[in-house]
Amino acid sequence: HSLGSNQTGAQSRGLHLHSTLAVTTAGLPLGVLRADCPQPHPKPPKVRSRNGTLTAPRSYQVPIEQKKTFSWIEGVRDLNSIARQIPGTRIVSVMDREADVFDLFDEWRQDPRIDLLVRAMYDRRTAAGAKLFESVRSTPVRQRCCIRIPRQSARPKLSRQKARPARKGRVADVALRYTQVELQAPSRPGLQEKAPVEVWIIHIVEDNAPPGVEPLEWFLLTTMPIPDAETALRCVRWYCLRWRIEDWHRVLKSGCRIEEVQHKTAERIRRAVAINAVVAWRIMLMTLLGREMPELPADVLFSDVEIEVLRRYAKKTG
């Protein structure tokens, strides 16, 4: 299935990957809960508007099941199934801006066994008629805190990604705000009759960034009640753990080289992803534990058979 064209105009074929990685509140990866490989759906046909731009016709409604965002909804359903098996464990699903859709929050309130923590993308209208971001920006600062921003290497222009300049690591001093809001349902068939969803929005902003540096600013939507600043800070710390899944994807791509598999069918690609997903998790887990506890015995992570195979492989010559 086509994923789009690259810089030369050639079509790139393959599958999307949407995954869920379980981590502790300390950031230790516990395993891969979900690794879904949906096929890309064709984009809706475009028509030329009066001003000459090409847009999808308003009458064209893509079912939510055919959108990339549906994987987030399926992830919530999976987590609800897990929550039934471990009722004494609190589960919080941390998601990036792609998950900021009303359908997700509507799905959550049907069976609220877990909590959501989503970085907001859209400055939508609230049920009170105000803009979402201004609703929290206008509230008083509750506390100040520091957020560590990791360094970022430069990235050239890729087929579906913009070029990215290098960034030095630093610590950002941010102001913290939070308030409760009601998300208004969009005027879309199937949703416009839905009642608003009550959530909390957390805002952190770097109001004294160094010259020439883009200030840090996050808007986080959560279904958890935020009674005090400490709870809001806890949510911010949990959102910082979202980068763990980026690290896991990096191991999957660079270490396991999953993008280089040459299987001809989607089913074989999915099998390769399933195997390498576990391998990438174990590599990531060993790396993190090795940094923190270099003297940790090998039998904590490996069986006797695995240790013997590795021992013989290490002694292999030529």
PDB file of C-alpha atoms in Angstrom:
ATOM      1  CA  HIS A   1       0.000   0.000   0.000  1.00  0.00           C
ATOM      2  CA  SER A   2       1.308   3.441  -0.902  1.00  0.00           C
ATOM      3  CA  LEU A   3       2.508   5.659   1.944  1.00  0.00           C
ATOM      4  CA  GLY A   4       3.165   8.645  -0.330  1.00  0.00           C
ATOM      5  CA  SER A   5       5.958   9.814  -2.595  1.00  0.00           C
ATOM      6  CA  ASN A   6       9.537  10.593  -1.660  1.00  0.00           C
ATOM      7  CA  GLN A   7      11.748  13.476  -2.846  1.00  0.00           C
ATOM      8  CA  THR A   8      12.280  11.846  -6.242  1.00  0.00           C
ATOM      9  CA  GLY A   9       8.556  11.335  -6.782  1.00  0.00           C
ATOM     10  CA  ALA A  10       8.758   7.564  -6.366  1.00  0.00           C
ATOM     11  CA  GLN A  11       5.962   5.925  -4.427  1.00  0.00           C
ATOM     12  CA  SER A  12       6.889   4.516  -1.008  1.00  0.00           C
ATOM     13  CA  ARG A  13       4.991   1.361  -0.155  1.00  0.00           C
ATOM     14  CA  GLY A  14       4.383  -0.224   3.227  1.00  0.00           C
ATOM     15  CA  LEU A  15       2.183  -0.096   6.325  1.00  0.00           C
ATOM     16  CA  HIS A  16       1.678   2.407   9.102  1.00  0.00           C
ATOM     17  CA  LEU A  17       2.722   1.396  12.623  1.00  0.00           C
ATOM     18  CA  HIS A  18       0.753   2.492  15.669  1.00  0.00           C
ATOM     19  CA  SER A  19       2.032   1.136  18.962  1.00  0.00           C
ATOM     20  CA  THR A  20       1.442   1.318  22.707  1.00  0.00           C
ATOM     21  CA  LEU A  21       4.410   0.964  25.053  1.00  0.00           C
ATOM     22  CA  ALA A  22       3.899   0.375  28.780  1.00  0.00           C
ATOM     23  CA  VAL A  23       6.264   2.212  31.137  1.00  0.00           C
ATOM     24  CA  THR A  24       6.376   2.782  34.868  1.00  0.00           C
ATOM     25  CA  THR A  25       6.154   6.249  36.395  1.00  0.00           C
ATOM     26  CA  ALA A  26       9.957   6.103  36.623  1.00  0.00           C
ATOM     27  CA  GLY A  27      10.198   5.511  32.857  1.00  0.00           C
ATOM     28  CA  LEU A  28      11.136   1.820  32.918  1.00  0.00           C
ATOM     29  CA  PRO A  29       9.665   0.091  29.817  1.00  0.00           C
ATOM     30  CA  LEU A  30       7.501  -2.892  30.805  1.00  0.00           C
ATOM     31  CA  GLY A  31       6.660  -4.144  27.324  1.00  0.00           C
ATOM     32  CA  VAL A  32       4.729  -3.527  24.122  1.00  0.00           C
ATOM     33  CA  LEU A  33       0.969  -3.638  24.674  1.00  0.00           C
ATOM     34  CA  ARG A  34      -0.018  -2.971  21.085  1.00  0.00           C
ATOM     35  CA  ALA A  35       1.653  -2.872  17.674  1.00  0.00           C
ATOM     36  CA  ASP A  36      -0.973  -2.335  15.010  1.00  0.00           C
ATOM     37  CA  CYS A  37      -0.028  -2.102  11.325  1.00  0.00           C
ATOM     38  CA  PRO A  38      -3.056  -0.664   9.510  1.00  0.00           C
ATOM     39  CA  GLN A  39      -2.975  -0.194   5.771  1.00  0.00           C
ATOM     40  CA  PRO A  40      -3.082   3.393   4.457  1.00  0.00           C
ATOM     41  CA  HIS A  41      -6.464   4.441   3.099  1.00  0.00           C
ATOM     42  CA  PRO A  42      -6.655   6.577  -0.048  1.00  0.00           C
ATOM     43  CA  LYS A  43      -7.066  10.282   0.545  1.00  0.00           C
ATOM     44  CA  PRO A  44     -10.462  11.811  -0.267  1.00  0.00           C
ATOM     45  CA  PRO A  45     -10.814  13.287  -3.766  1.00  0.00           C
ATOM     46  CA  LYS A  46     -10.143  16.998  -3.992  1.00  0.00           C
ATOM     47  CA  VAL A  47     -12.125  19.665  -5.826  1.00  0.00           C
ATOM     48  CA  ARG A  48     -11.086  23.159  -6.799  1.00  0.00           C
ATOM     49  CA  SER A  49     -12.723  25.901  -4.727  1.00  0.00           C
ATOM     50  CA  ARG A  50     -13.619  29.408  -5.893  1.00  0.00           C
ATOM     51  CA  ASN A  51     -10.232  30.796  -4.891  1.00  0.00           C
ATOM     52  CA  GLY A  52      -8.452  28.096  -6.864  1.00  0.00           C
ATOM     53  CA  THR A  53      -7.274  25.871  -3.995  1.00  0.00           C
ATOM     54  CA  LEU A  54      -7.808  22.133  -3.953  1.00  0.00           C
ATOM     55  CA  THR A  55      -9.742  20.825  -0.953  1.00  0.00           C
ATOM     56  CA  ALA A  56     -11.839  17.772  -0.112  1.00  0.00           C
ATOM     57  CA  PRO A  57     -15.569  18.339  -0.700  1.00  0.00           C
ATOM     58  CA  ARG A  58     -17.616  18.952   2.428  1.00  0.00           C
ATOM     59  CA  SER A  59     -19.994  16.166   1.487  1.00  0.00           C
ATOM     60  CA  TYR A  60     -17.155  13.639   1.614  1.00  0.00           C
ATOM     61  CA  GLN A  61     -17.148  12.105   5.086  1.00  0.00           C
ATOM     62  CA  VAL A  62     -14.452   9.566   5.875  1.00  0.00           C
ATOM     63  CA  PRO A  63     -15.617   7.009   8.477  1.00  0.00           C
ATOM     64  CA  ILE A  64     -13.627   7.260  11.713  1.00  0.00           C
ATOM     65  CA  GLU A  65     -12.624   3.599  11.246  1.00  0.00           C
ATOM     66  CA  GLN A  66     -10.697   4.609   8.096  1.00  0.00           C
ATOM     67  CA  LYS A  67      -8.806   7.480   9.726  1.00  0.00           C
ATOM     68  CA  LYS A  68      -5.354   7.182  11.288  1.00  0.00           C
ATOM     69  CA  THR A  69      -6.796   8.559  14.514  1.00  0.00           C
ATOM     70  CA  PHE A  70      -8.929   5.426  14.926  1.00  0.00           C
ATOM     71  CA  SER A  71      -5.809   3.597  16.124  1.00  0.00           C
ATOM     72  CA  TRP A  72      -5.857   5.820  19.223  1.00  0.00           C
ATOM     73  CA  ILE A  73      -9.441   4.754  19.931  1.00  0.00           C
ATOM     74  CA  GLU A  74      -8.528   1.096  19.501  1.00  0.00           C
ATOM     75  CA  GLY A  75      -5.634   1.669  21.902  1.00  0.00           C
ATOM     76  CA  VAL A  76      -8.048   2.969  24.552  1.00  0.00           C
ATOM     77  CA  ARG A  77     -10.220  -0.116  24.101  1.00  0.00           C
ATOM     78  CA  ASP A  78      -7.197  -2.357  24.572  1.00  0.00           C
ATOM     79  CA  LEU A  79      -6.209  -0.515  27.743  1.00  0.00           C
ATOM     80  CA  ASN A  80      -9.730  -0.845  29.115  1.00  0.00           C
ATOM     81  CA  SER A  81      -9.469  -4.616  28.594  1.00  0.00           C
ATOM     82  CA  ILE A  82      -6.184  -4.644  30.500  1.00  0.00           C
ATOM     83  CA  ALA A  83      -7.665  -2.464  33.266  1.00  0.00           C
ATOM     84  CA  ARG A  84     -10.330  -5.108  33.881  1.00  0.00           C
ATOM     85  CA  GLN A  85      -7.585  -7.648  34.602  1.00  0.00           C
ATOM     86  CA  ILE A  86      -5.621  -5.369  36.987  1.00  0.00           C
ATOM     87  CA  PRO A  87      -8.266  -3.271  38.764  1.00  0.00           C
ATOM     88  CA  GLY A  88      -5.807  -2.154  41.437  1.00  0.00           C
ATOM     89  CA  THR A  89      -3.460  -0.491  38.962  1.00  0.00           C
ATOM     90  CA  ARG A  90      -3.949   3.037  37.674  1.00  0.00           C
ATOM     91  CA  ILE A  91      -3.465   3.290  33.902  1.00  0.00           C
ATOM     92  CA  VAL A  92      -2.866   6.616  32.174  1.00  0.00           C
ATOM     93  CA  SER A  93      -2.668   6.725  28.377  1.00  0.00           C
ATOM     94  CA  VAL A  94      -0.230   9.433  27.264  1.00  0.00           C
ATOM     95  CA  MET A  95      -0.720  10.578  23.665  1.00  0.00           C
ATOM     96  CA  ASP A  96       0.722  13.181  21.329  1.00  0.00           C
ATOM     97  CA  ARG A  97      -1.124  15.837  19.336  1.00  0.00           C
ATOM     98  CA  GLU A  98      -2.379  13.439  16.655  1.00  0.00           C
ATOM     99  CA  ALA A  99      -4.774  12.005  19.262  1.00  0.00           C
ATOM    100  CA  ASP A 100      -6.470  15.365  19.893  1.00  0.00           C
ATOM    101  CA  VAL A 101      -9.873  14.467  18.432  1.00  0.00           C
ATOM    102  CA  PHE A 102     -13.270  14.678  20.101  1.00  0.00           C
ATOM    103  CA  ASP A 103     -14.008  11.062  19.133  1.00  0.00           C
ATOM    104  CA  LEU A 104     -11.284   9.878  21.524  1.00  0.00           C
ATOM    105  CA  PHE A 105     -12.721  11.688  24.542  1.00  0.00           C
ATOM    106  CA  ASP A 106     -16.226  10.537  23.600  1.00  0.00           C
ATOM    107  CA  GLU A 107     -14.922   6.950  23.469  1.00  0.00           C
ATOM    108  CA  TRP A 108     -13.308   7.380  26.886  1.00  0.00           C
ATOM    109  CA  ARG A 109     -16.501   8.438  28.660  1.00  0.00           C
ATOM    110  CA  GLN A 110     -18.305   5.327  27.406  1.00  0.00           C
ATOM    111  CA  ASP A 111     -16.052   3.211  29.650  1.00  0.00           C
ATOM    112  CA  PRO A 112     -13.795   5.438  31.809  1.00  0.00           C
ATOM    113  CA  ARG A 113     -11.603   2.733  33.349  1.00  0.00           C
ATOM    114  CA  ILE A 114      -8.367   4.538  32.432  1.00  0.00           C
ATOM    115  CA  ASP A 115      -7.327   8.181  32.218  1.00  0.00           C
ATOM    116  CA  LEU A 116      -6.205  10.156  29.181  1.00  0.00           C
ATOM    117  CA  LEU A 117      -3.349  12.646  28.950  1.00  0.00           C
ATOM    118  CA  VAL A 118      -3.250  14.217  25.489  1.00  0.00           C
ATOM    119  CA  ARG A 119      -1.246  17.128  24.158  1.00  0.00           C
ATOM    120  CA  ALA A 120      -3.759  19.513  22.565  1.00  0.00           C
ATOM    121  CA  MET A 121      -3.373  20.487  18.936  1.00  0.00           C
ATOM    122  CA  TYR A 122      -6.549  22.426  18.182  1.00  0.00           C
ATOM    123  CA  ASP A 123      -7.620  25.675  19.818  1.00  0.00           C
ATOM    124  CA  ARG A 124     -11.263  24.668  19.634  1.00  0.00           C
ATOM    125  CA  ARG A 125     -14.279  26.362  21.159  1.00  0.00           C
ATOM    126  CA  THR A 126     -15.364  25.277  24.616  1.00  0.00           C
ATOM    127  CA  ALA A 127     -18.990  24.764  25.649  1.00  0.00           C
ATOM    128  CA  ALA A 128     -18.804  28.180  27.327  1.00  0.00           C
ATOM    129  CA  GLY A 129     -18.050  29.779  23.945  1.00  0.00           C
ATOM    130  CA  ALA A 130     -14.441  30.729  24.741  1.00  0.00           C
ATOM    131  CA  LYS A 131     -11.332  29.560  22.922  1.00  0.00           C
ATOM    132  CA  LEU A 132      -9.657  26.610  24.605  1.00  0.00           C
ATOM    133  CA  PHE A 133      -6.133  27.991  24.903  1.00  0.00           C
ATOM    134  CA  GLU A 134      -7.229  31.408  26.113  1.00  0.00           C
ATOM    135  CA  SER A 135      -9.410  29.742  28.760  1.00  0.00           C
ATOM    136  CA  VAL A 136      -6.300  28.533  30.567  1.00  0.00           C
ATOM    137  CA  ARG A 137      -3.931  31.352  29.559  1.00  0.00           C
ATOM    138  CA  SER A 138      -6.209  33.828  31.351  1.00  0.00           C
ATOM    139  CA  THR A 139      -5.951  31.966  34.679  1.00  0.00           C
ATOM    140  CA  PRO A 140      -3.325  32.863  37.303  1.00  0.00           C
ATOM    141  CA  VAL A 141       0.041  31.104  37.455  1.00  0.00           C
ATOM    142  CA  ARG A 142      -0.243  28.306  40.017  1.00  0.00           C
ATOM    143  CA  GLN A 143       3.437  27.406  40.264  1.00  0.00           C
ATOM    144  CA  ARG A 144       6.785  27.489  38.464  1.00  0.00           C
ATOM    145  CA  CYS A 145       8.862  24.451  37.581  1.00  0.00           C
ATOM    146  CA  CYS A 146      11.762  23.327  35.405  1.00  0.00           C
ATOM    147  CA  ILE A 147      11.487  21.087  32.340  1.00  0.00           C
ATOM    148  CA  ARG A 148      14.578  19.445  30.904  1.00  0.00           C
ATOM    149  CA  ILE A 149      14.641  19.751  27.118  1.00  0.00           C
ATOM    150  CA  PRO A 150      16.937  17.102  25.586  1.00  0.00           C
ATOM    151  CA  ARG A 151      19.287  17.924  22.760  1.00  0.00           C
ATOM    152  CA  GLN A 152      18.055  17.269  19.251  1.00  0.00           C
ATOM    153  CA  SER A 153      20.172  16.354  16.267  1.00  0.00           C
ATOM    154  CA  ALA A 154      19.620  17.957  12.881  1.00  0.00           C
ATOM    155  CA  ARG A 155      17.483  16.082  10.347  1.00  0.00           C
ATOM    156  CA  PRO A 156      17.472  16.630   6.577  1.00  0.00           C
ATOM    157  CA  LYS A 157      14.271  16.985   4.594  1.00  0.00           C
ATOM    158  CA  LEU A 158      12.536  13.597   4.403  1.00  0.00           C
ATOM    159  CA  SER A 159       9.651  12.488   2.215  1.00  0.00           C
ATOM    160  CA  ARG A 160       6.877  13.381   4.667  1.00  0.00           C
ATOM    161  CA  GLN A 161       8.796  15.340   7.287  1.00  0.00           C
ATOM    162  CA  LYS A 162      10.260  18.812   7.353  1.00  0.00           C
ATOM    163  CA  ALA A 163      13.938  19.491   7.828  1.00  0.00           C
ATOM    164  CA  ARG A 164      14.855  19.954  11.488  1.00  0.00           C
ATOM    165  CA  PRO A 165      17.698  22.097  12.832  1.00  0.00           C
ATOM    166  CA  ALA A 166      19.941  20.885  15.631  1.00  0.00           C
ATOM    167  CA  ARG A 167      19.048  21.907  19.186  1.00  0.00           C
ATOM    168  CA  LYS A 168      21.162  21.984  22.306  1.00  0.00           C
ATOM    169  CA  GLY A 169      19.854  20.470  25.511  1.00  0.00           C
ATOM    170  CA  ARG A 170      18.756  22.909  28.186  1.00  0.00           C
ATOM    171  CA  VAL A 171      16.477  23.388  31.187  1.00  0.00           C
ATOM    172  CA  ALA A 172      13.369  25.536  30.678  1.00  0.00           C
ATOM    173  CA  ASP A 173      11.853  27.542  33.536  1.00  0.00           C
ATOM    174  CA  VAL A 174       8.102  27.428  32.915  1.00  0.00           C
ATOM    175  CA  ALA A 175       4.919  28.840  34.421  1.00  0.00           C
ATOM    176  CA  LEU A 176       2.165  26.341  35.249  1.00  0.00           C
ATOM    177  CA  ARG A 177      -1.577  26.977  34.881  1.00  0.00           C
ATOM    178  CA  TYR A 178      -4.596  24.680  34.857  1.00  0.00           C
ATOM    179  CA  THR A 179      -8.372  24.869  34.761  1.00  0.00           C
ATOM    180  CA  GLN A 180     -11.409  22.750  34.004  1.00  0.00           C
ATOM    181  CA  VAL A 181     -13.196  23.108  30.659  1.00  0.00           C
ATOM    182  CA  GLU A 182     -15.917  21.437  28.615  1.00  0.00           C
ATOM    183  CA  LEU A 183     -14.962  20.341  25.102  1.00  0.00           C
ATOM    184  CA  GLN A 184     -17.717  21.162  22.634  1.00  0.00           C
ATOM    185  CA  ALA A 185     -18.649  18.436  20.147  1.00  0.00           C
ATOM    186  CA  PRO A 186     -17.769  19.360  16.551  1.00  0.00           C
ATOM    187  CA  SER A 187     -20.502  20.078  14.006  1.00  0.00           C
ATOM    188  CA  ARG A 188     -19.949  16.805  12.220  1.00  0.00           C
ATOM    189  CA  PRO A 189     -22.567  14.145  11.444  1.00  0.00           C
ATOM    190  CA  GLY A 190     -22.645  11.615  14.246  1.00  0.00           C
ATOM    191  CA  LEU A 191     -21.011  13.956  16.778  1.00  0.00           C
ATOM    192  CA  GLN A 192     -22.888  17.248  16.676  1.00  0.00           C
ATOM    193  CA  GLU A 193     -25.588  15.871  18.992  1.00  0.00           C
ATOM    194  CA  LYS A 194     -23.064  14.665  21.552  1.00  0.00           C
ATOM    195  CA  ALA A 195     -22.908  16.346  24.959  1.00  0.00           C
ATOM    196  CA  PRO A 196     -19.712  18.263  25.877  1.00  0.00           C
ATOM    197  CA  VAL A 197     -16.934  16.335  27.624  1.00  0.00           C
ATOM    198  CA  GLU A 198     -15.524  17.668  30.900  1.00  0.00           C
ATOM    199  CA  VAL A 199     -11.721  17.628  31.012  1.00  0.00           C
ATOM    200  CA  TRP A 200      -8.899  19.572  32.610  1.00  0.00           C
ATOM    201  CA  ILE A 201      -6.355  21.537  30.625  1.00  0.00           C
ATOM    202  CA  ILE A 202      -2.800  22.106  31.878  1.00  0.00           C
ATOM    203  CA  HIS A 203      -0.693  24.878  30.401  1.00  0.00           C
ATOM    204  CA  ILE A 204       3.049  25.307  30.756  1.00  0.00           C
ATOM    205  CA  VAL A 205       4.894  28.115  29.002  1.00  0.00           C
ATOM    206  CA  GLU A 206       8.468  29.325  29.054  1.00  0.00           C
ATOM    207  CA  ASP A 207       7.907  33.068  29.487  1.00  0.00           C
ATOM    208  CA  ASN A 208      11.610  33.992  29.753  1.00  0.00           C
ATOM    209  CA  ALA A 209      13.251  31.895  27.032  1.00  0.00           C
ATOM    210  CA  PRO A 210      16.836  32.738  25.990  1.00  0.00           C
ATOM    211  CA  PRO A 211      17.189  35.026  22.950  1.00  0.00           C
ATOM    212  CA  GLY A 212      16.846  33.213  19.655  1.00  0.00           C
ATOM    213  CA  VAL A 213      15.260  30.120  21.249  1.00  0.00           C
ATOM    214  CA  GLU A 214      11.683  29.063  20.580  1.00  0.00           C
ATOM    215  CA  PRO A 215       9.848  29.124  23.942  1.00  0.00           C
ATOM    216  CA  LEU A 216       8.466  25.853  25.254  1.00  0.00           C
ATOM    217  CA  GLU A 217       4.648  25.795  25.437  1.00  0.00           C
ATOM    218  CA  TRP A 218       2.386  22.812  26.010  1.00  0.00           C
ATOM    219  CA  PHE A 219      -1.365  22.458  26.404  1.00  0.00           C
ATOM    220  CA  LEU A 220      -2.239  19.100  27.968  1.00  0.00           C
ATOM    221  CA  LEU A 221      -5.783  17.761  28.107  1.00  0.00           C
ATOM    222  CA  THR A 222      -6.520  15.171  30.779  1.00  0.00           C
ATOM    223  CA  THR A 223      -9.511  13.322  32.158  1.00  0.00           C
ATOM    224  CA  MET A 224      -7.890  13.242  35.614  1.00  0.00           C
ATOM    225  CA  PRO A 225      -9.180  15.745  38.188  1.00  0.00           C
ATOM    226  CA  ILE A 226      -6.530  18.393  38.955  1.00  0.00           C
ATOM    227  CA  PRO A 227      -7.211  19.583  42.522  1.00  0.00           C
ATOM    228  CA  ASP A 228      -3.779  21.145  43.091  1.00  0.00           C
ATOM    229  CA  ALA A 229      -0.501  22.155  41.466  1.00  0.00           C
ATOM    230  CA  GLU A 230       1.263  18.957  42.559  1.00  0.00           C
ATOM    231  CA  THR A 231      -1.206  16.828  40.576  1.00  0.00           C
ATOM    232  CA  ALA A 232      -0.749  19.078  37.542  1.00  0.00           C
ATOM    233  CA  LEU A 233       3.055  18.756  37.840  1.00  0.00           C
ATOM    234  CA  ARG A 234       2.690  14.988  38.066  1.00  0.00           C
ATOM    235  CA  CYS A 235       0.802  15.027  34.759  1.00  0.00           C
ATOM    236  CA  VAL A 236       3.550  17.144  33.190  1.00  0.00           C
ATOM    237  CA  ARG A 237       6.173  14.637  34.367  1.00  0.00           C
ATOM    238  CA  TRP A 238       4.122  11.787  32.946  1.00  0.00           C
ATOM    239  CA  TYR A 239       3.830  13.561  29.613  1.00  0.00           C
ATOM    240  CA  CYS A 240       7.633  13.889  29.535  1.00  0.00           C
ATOM    241  CA  LEU A 241       7.747  10.075  29.579  1.00  0.00           C
ATOM    242  CA  ARG A 242       6.077  10.050  26.158  1.00  0.00           C
ATOM    243  CA  TRP A 243       9.571  10.248  24.639  1.00  0.00           C
ATOM    244  CA  ARG A 244      10.164   6.693  25.787  1.00  0.00           C
ATOM    245  CA  ILE A 245       8.123   5.418  22.857  1.00  0.00           C
ATOM    246  CA  GLU A 246      10.183   7.583  20.490  1.00  0.00           C
ATOM    247  CA  ASP A 247      13.306   5.885  21.863  1.00  0.00           C
ATOM    248  CA  TRP A 248      11.690   2.496  21.304  1.00  0.00           C
ATOM    249  CA  HIS A 249      10.806   3.386  17.714  1.00  0.00           C
ATOM    250  CA  ARG A 250      14.411   4.474  17.192  1.00  0.00           C
ATOM    251  CA  VAL A 251      15.669   1.081  18.360  1.00  0.00           C
ATOM    252  CA  LEU A 252      13.100  -0.638  16.140  1.00  0.00           C
ATOM    253  CA  LYS A 253      14.246   1.336  13.095  1.00  0.00           C
ATOM    254  CA  SER A 254      18.000   1.696  13.681  1.00  0.00           C
ATOM    255  CA  GLY A 255      18.772  -1.421  15.716  1.00  0.00           C
ATOM    256  CA  CYS A 256      16.306  -3.906  14.232  1.00  0.00           C
ATOM    257  CA  ARG A 257      16.186  -2.153  10.823  1.00  0.00           C
ATOM    258  CA  ILE A 258      12.485  -2.896  10.514  1.00  0.00           C
ATOM    259  CA  GLU A 259      12.089  -0.462   7.595  1.00  0.00           C
ATOM    260  CA  GLU A 260      14.461  -2.556   5.500  1.00  0.00           C
ATOM    261  CA  VAL A 261      12.438  -5.785   5.486  1.00  0.00           C
ATOM    262  CA  GLN A 262      11.714  -6.974   1.945  1.00  0.00           C
ATOM    263  CA  HIS A 263       8.607  -9.100   2.505  1.00  0.00           C
ATOM    264  CA  LYS A 264       6.097  -8.968  -0.331  1.00  0.00           C
ATOM    265  CA  THR A 265       2.883  -9.339   1.661  1.00  0.00           C
ATOM    266  CA  ALA A 266       1.373  -7.239   4.434  1.00  0.00           C
ATOM    267  CA  GLU A 267       0.893 -10.306   6.640  1.00  0.00           C
ATOM    268  CA  ARG A 268       4.602 -11.150   6.543  1.00  0.00           C
ATOM    269  CA  ILE A 269       5.504  -7.539   7.334  1.00  0.00           C
ATOM    270  CA  ARG A 270       3.178  -7.633  10.342  1.00  0.00           C
ATOM    271  CA  ARG A 271       4.825 -10.834  11.579  1.00  0.00           C
ATOM    272  CA  ALA A 272       8.263  -9.246  11.264  1.00  0.00           C
ATOM    273  CA  VAL A 273       7.060  -6.183  13.174  1.00  0.00           C
ATOM    274  CA  ALA A 274       5.582  -8.355  15.942  1.00  0.00           C
ATOM    275  CA  ILE A 275       8.866 -10.207  16.486  1.00  0.00           C
ATOM    276  CA  ASN A 276      11.107  -7.158  16.260  1.00  0.00           C
ATOM    277  CA  ALA A 277       8.828  -5.113  18.524  1.00  0.00           C
ATOM    278  CA  VAL A 278       9.661  -7.460  21.397  1.00  0.00           C
ATOM    279  CA  VAL A 279      13.343  -7.537  20.448  1.00  0.00           C
ATOM    280  CA  ALA A 280      13.483  -3.724  20.402  1.00  0.00           C
ATOM    281  CA  TRP A 281      11.814  -3.548  23.822  1.00  0.00           C
ATOM    282  CA  ARG A 282      14.336  -5.969  25.335  1.00  0.00           C
ATOM    283  CA  ILE A 283      17.256  -4.055  23.816  1.00  0.00           C
ATOM    284  CA  MET A 284      15.862  -0.804  25.214  1.00  0.00           C
ATOM    285  CA  LEU A 285      15.252  -2.373  28.631  1.00  0.00           C
ATOM    286  CA  MET A 286      18.796  -3.808  28.779  1.00  0.00           C
ATOM    287  CA  THR A 287      20.281  -0.464  27.756  1.00  0.00           C
ATOM    288  CA  LEU A 288      18.428   1.474  30.448  1.00  0.00           C
ATOM    289  CA  LEU A 289      19.095  -1.080  33.189  1.00  0.00           C
ATOM    290  CA  GLY A 290      22.744  -1.358  32.132  1.00  0.00           C
ATOM    291  CA  ARG A 291      23.218   2.379  32.592  1.00  0.00           C
ATOM    292  CA  GLU A 292      21.613   2.440  36.019  1.00  0.00           C
ATOM    293  CA  MET A 293      22.803  -0.953  37.347  1.00  0.00           C
ATOM    294  CA  PRO A 294      25.839  -2.188  35.359  1.00  0.00           C
ATOM    295  CA  GLU A 295      26.449  -5.015  37.867  1.00  0.00           C
ATOM    296  CA  LEU A 296      22.970  -6.502  37.396  1.00  0.00           C
ATOM    297  CA  PRO A 297      23.190 -10.318  36.924  1.00  0.00           C
ATOM    298  CA  ALA A 298      22.443 -11.556  33.390  1.00  0.00           C
ATOM    299  CA  ASP A 299      19.859 -14.080  34.639  1.00  0.00           C
ATOM    300  CA  VAL A 300      17.535 -11.210  35.548  1.00  0.00           C
ATOM    301  CA  LEU A 301      16.813 -10.704  31.850  1.00  0.00           C
ATOM    302  CA  PHE A 302      17.938 -13.950  30.203  1.00  0.00           C
ATOM    303  CA  SER A 303      17.061 -17.617  30.663  1.00  0.00           C
ATOM    304  CA  ASP A 304      19.767 -20.227  31.184  1.00  0.00           C
ATOM    305  CA  VAL A 305      19.462 -21.338  27.562  1.00  0.00           C
ATOM    306  CA  GLU A 306      19.787 -17.764  26.277  1.00  0.00           C
ATOM    307  CA  ILE A 307      22.856 -17.146  28.435  1.00  0.00           C
ATOM    308  CA  GLU A 308      24.495 -20.318  27.148  1.00  0.00           C
ATOM    309  CA  VAL A 309      23.797 -19.358  23.512  1.00  0.00           C
ATOM    310  CA  LEU A 310      25.242 -15.879  24.066  1.00  0.00           C
ATOM    311  CA  ARG A 311      28.288 -17.309  25.827  1.00  0.00           C
ATOM    312  CA  ARG A 312      29.024 -19.649  22.917  1.00  0.00           C
ATOM    313  CA  TYR A 313      28.417 -16.911  20.380  1.00  0.00           C
ATOM    314  CA  ALA A 314      30.840 -14.618  22.214  1.00  0.00           C
ATOM    315  CA  LYS A 315      33.539 -17.309  21.980  1.00  0.00           C
ATOM    316  CA  LYS A 316      32.871 -17.889  18.294  1.00  0.00           C
ATOM    317  CA  THR A 317      35.869 -17.069  16.091  1.00  0.00           C
ATOM    318  CA  GLY A 318      35.914 -16.068  12.450  1.00  0.00           C
TER     319      GLY A 318
END
